XYZ file of N, CA and C in Angstrom:
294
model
N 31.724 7.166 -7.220
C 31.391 7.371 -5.820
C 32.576 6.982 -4.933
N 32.618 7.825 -3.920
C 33.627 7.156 -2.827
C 33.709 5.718 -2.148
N 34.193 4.873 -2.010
C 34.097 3.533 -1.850
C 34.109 3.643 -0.012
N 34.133 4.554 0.342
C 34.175 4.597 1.945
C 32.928 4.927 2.265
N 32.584 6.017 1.889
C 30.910 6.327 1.885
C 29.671 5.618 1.418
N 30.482 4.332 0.448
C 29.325 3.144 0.048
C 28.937 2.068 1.011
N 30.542 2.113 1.492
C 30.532 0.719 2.295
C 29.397 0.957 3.983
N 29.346 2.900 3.938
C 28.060 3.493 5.228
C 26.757 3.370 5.027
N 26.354 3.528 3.401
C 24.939 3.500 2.759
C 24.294 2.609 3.125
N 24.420 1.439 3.556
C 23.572 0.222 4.483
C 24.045 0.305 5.415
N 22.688 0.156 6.209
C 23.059 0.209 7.368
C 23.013 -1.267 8.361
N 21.888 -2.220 7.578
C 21.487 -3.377 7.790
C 20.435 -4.019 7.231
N 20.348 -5.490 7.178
C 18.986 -5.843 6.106
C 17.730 -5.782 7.088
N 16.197 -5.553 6.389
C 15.537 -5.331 7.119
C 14.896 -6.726 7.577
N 14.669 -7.401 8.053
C 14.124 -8.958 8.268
C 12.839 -8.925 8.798
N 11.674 -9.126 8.076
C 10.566 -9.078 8.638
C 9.785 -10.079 7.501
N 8.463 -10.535 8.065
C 7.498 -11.621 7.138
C 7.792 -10.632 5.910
N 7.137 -9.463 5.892
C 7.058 -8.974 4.231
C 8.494 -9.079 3.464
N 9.350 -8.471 4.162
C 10.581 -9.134 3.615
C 11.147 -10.204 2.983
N 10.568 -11.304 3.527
C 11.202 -12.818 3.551
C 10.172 -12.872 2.470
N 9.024 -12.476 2.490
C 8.498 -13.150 0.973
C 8.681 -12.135 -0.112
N 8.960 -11.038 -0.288
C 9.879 -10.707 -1.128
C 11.133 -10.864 -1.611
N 11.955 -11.389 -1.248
C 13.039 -12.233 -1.766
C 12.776 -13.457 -1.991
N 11.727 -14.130 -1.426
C 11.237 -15.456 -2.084
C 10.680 -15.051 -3.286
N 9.470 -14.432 -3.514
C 8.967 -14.557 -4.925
C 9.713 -13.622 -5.849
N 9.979 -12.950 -5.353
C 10.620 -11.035 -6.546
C 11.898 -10.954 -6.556
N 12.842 -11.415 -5.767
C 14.286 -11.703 -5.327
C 14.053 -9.872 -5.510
N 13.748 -9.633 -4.217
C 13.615 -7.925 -3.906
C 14.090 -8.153 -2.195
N 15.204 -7.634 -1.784
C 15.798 -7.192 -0.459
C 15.750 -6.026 0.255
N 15.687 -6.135 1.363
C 15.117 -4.823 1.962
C 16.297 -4.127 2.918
N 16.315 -3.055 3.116
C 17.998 -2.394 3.641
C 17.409 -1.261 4.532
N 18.037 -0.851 5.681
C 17.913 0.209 6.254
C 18.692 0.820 5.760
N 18.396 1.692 5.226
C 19.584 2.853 4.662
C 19.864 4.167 5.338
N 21.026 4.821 4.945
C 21.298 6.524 5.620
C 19.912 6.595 5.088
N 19.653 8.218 5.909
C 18.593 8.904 5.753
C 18.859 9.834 4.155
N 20.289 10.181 4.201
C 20.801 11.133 3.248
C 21.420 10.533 1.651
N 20.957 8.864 1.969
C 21.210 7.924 0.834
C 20.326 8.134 -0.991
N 21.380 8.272 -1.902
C 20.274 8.414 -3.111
C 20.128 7.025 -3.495
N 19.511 6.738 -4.416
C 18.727 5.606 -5.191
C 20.342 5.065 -5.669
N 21.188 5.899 -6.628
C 22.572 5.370 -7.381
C 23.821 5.133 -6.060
N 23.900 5.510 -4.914
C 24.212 4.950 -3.864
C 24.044 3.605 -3.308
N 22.270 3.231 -3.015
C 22.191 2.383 -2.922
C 22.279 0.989 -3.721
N 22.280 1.880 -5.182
C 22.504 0.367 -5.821
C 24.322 0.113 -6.394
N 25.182 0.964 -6.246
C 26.547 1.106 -6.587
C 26.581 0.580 -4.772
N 26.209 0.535 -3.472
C 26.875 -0.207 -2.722
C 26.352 -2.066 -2.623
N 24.957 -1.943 -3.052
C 24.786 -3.465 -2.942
C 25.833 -4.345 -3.843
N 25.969 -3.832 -5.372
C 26.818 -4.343 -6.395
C 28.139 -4.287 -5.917
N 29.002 -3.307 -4.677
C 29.919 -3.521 -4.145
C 29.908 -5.032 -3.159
N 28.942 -4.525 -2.426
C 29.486 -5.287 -1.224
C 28.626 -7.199 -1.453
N 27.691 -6.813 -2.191
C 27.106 -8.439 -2.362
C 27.571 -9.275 -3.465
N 28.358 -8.449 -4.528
C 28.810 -9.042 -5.965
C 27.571 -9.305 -6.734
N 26.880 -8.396 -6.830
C 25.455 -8.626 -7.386
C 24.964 -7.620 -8.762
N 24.190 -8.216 -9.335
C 23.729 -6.867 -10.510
C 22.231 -6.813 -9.901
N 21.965 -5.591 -9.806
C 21.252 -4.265 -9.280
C 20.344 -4.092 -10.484
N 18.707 -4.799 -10.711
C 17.473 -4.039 -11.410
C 17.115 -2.456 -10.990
N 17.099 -2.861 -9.809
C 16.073 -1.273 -9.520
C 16.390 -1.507 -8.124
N 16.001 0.135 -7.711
C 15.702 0.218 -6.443
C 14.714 1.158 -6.266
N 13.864 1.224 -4.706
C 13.137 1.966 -4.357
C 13.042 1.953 -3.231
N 12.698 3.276 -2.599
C 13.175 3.711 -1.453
C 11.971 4.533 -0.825
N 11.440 4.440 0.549
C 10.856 4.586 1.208
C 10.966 5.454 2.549
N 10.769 6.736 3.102
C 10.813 7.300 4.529
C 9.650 6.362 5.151
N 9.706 5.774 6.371
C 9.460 4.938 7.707
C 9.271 6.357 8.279
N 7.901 6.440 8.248
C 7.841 7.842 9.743
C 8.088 6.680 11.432
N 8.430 7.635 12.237
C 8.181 6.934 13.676
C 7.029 6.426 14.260
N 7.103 5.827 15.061
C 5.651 5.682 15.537
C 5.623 6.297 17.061
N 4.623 7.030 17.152
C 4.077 7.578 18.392
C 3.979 6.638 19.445
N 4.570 6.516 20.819
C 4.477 5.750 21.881
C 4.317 6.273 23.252
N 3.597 5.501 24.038
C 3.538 5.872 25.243
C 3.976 4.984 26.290
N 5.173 5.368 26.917
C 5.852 4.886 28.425
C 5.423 5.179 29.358
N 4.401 4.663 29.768
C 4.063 5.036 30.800
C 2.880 6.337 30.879
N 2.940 7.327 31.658
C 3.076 8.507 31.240
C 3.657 9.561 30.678
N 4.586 9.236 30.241
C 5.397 9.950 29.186
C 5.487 9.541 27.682
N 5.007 10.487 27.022
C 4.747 10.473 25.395
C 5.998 10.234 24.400
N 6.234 9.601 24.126
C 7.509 9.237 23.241
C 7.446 9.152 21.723
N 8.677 9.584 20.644
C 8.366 8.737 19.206
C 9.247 8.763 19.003
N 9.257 6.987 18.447
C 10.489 6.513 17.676
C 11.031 7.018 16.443
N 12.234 7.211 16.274
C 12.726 7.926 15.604
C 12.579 7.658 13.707
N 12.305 8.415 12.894
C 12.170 7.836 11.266
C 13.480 7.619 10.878
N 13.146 6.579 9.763
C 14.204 5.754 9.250
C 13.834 5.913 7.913
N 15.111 5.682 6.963
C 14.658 5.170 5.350
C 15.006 3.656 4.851
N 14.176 3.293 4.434
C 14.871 2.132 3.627
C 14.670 1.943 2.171
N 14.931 1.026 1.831
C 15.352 0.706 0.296
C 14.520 -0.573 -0.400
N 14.440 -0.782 -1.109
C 13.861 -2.160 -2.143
C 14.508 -2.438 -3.098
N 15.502 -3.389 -2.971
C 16.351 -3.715 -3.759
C 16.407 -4.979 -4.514
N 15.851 -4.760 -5.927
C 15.600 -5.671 -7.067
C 16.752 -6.275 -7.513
N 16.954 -7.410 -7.733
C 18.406 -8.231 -8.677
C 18.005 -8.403 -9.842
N 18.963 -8.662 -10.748
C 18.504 -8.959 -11.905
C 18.475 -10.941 -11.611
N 17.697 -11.424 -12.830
C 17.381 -12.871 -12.946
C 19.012 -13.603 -12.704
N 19.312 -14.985 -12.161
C 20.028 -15.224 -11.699
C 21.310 -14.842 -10.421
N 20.837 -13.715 -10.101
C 21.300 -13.115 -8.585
C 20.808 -13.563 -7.282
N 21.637 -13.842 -6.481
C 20.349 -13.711 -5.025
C 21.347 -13.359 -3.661
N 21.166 -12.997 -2.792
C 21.878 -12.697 -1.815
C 21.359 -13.716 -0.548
N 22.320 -14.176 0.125
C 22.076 -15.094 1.336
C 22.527 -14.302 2.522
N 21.755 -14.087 3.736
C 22.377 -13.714 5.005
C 22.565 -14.957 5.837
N 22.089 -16.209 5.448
C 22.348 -16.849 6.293
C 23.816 -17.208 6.159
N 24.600 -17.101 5.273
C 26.191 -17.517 5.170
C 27.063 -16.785 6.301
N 25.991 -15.569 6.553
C 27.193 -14.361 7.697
C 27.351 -14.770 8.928
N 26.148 -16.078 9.502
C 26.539 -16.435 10.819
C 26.877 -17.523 11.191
């Protein structure tokens, strides 16, 4: 794979309660990914950029959600993300990045 186009495949981690207890119990991380991202993408950029070995991944379309401003009808735009398994003795920290 191109090492320029890996380093685009994340886009950011996803941080939410379900999140946080999936990397607590499953050491499973969650990623906003391109929309146009495959499964061997996402796991050839985590093993780049985290120094990590890569179980599995799985990947999910996020439809938008329908909103209303006011009187005007709005929807947020769909996203994909990822589920990204380590193998035993791996783990990734975001708190080191700030």
């Amino acid at each position: 794979m191109n090492q320029a186009r890996l380093m685009k495949v994340l886009i950011t981690p996803h941080i939410s309660e379900k999140a946080t207890l999936l990397a607590d119990s499953n050491q499973q991380f969650v990623f906003k990914i391109l929309p146009d991202a495959t499964k061997q993408e996402v796991k050839q950029a985590v093993e780049l950029l985290f120094n990590v070995k890569v179980k599995a991944v799985r990947i999910c379309n996020v439809k938008g959600k329908r909103k209303t401003f006011g009187r005007i009808q709005g929807k947020r735009t769909d996203w994909k993300k990822a589920y990204v398994g380590l193998m035993s003795g791996f783990d990734i920290s975001f708190r080191d990045a700030e």
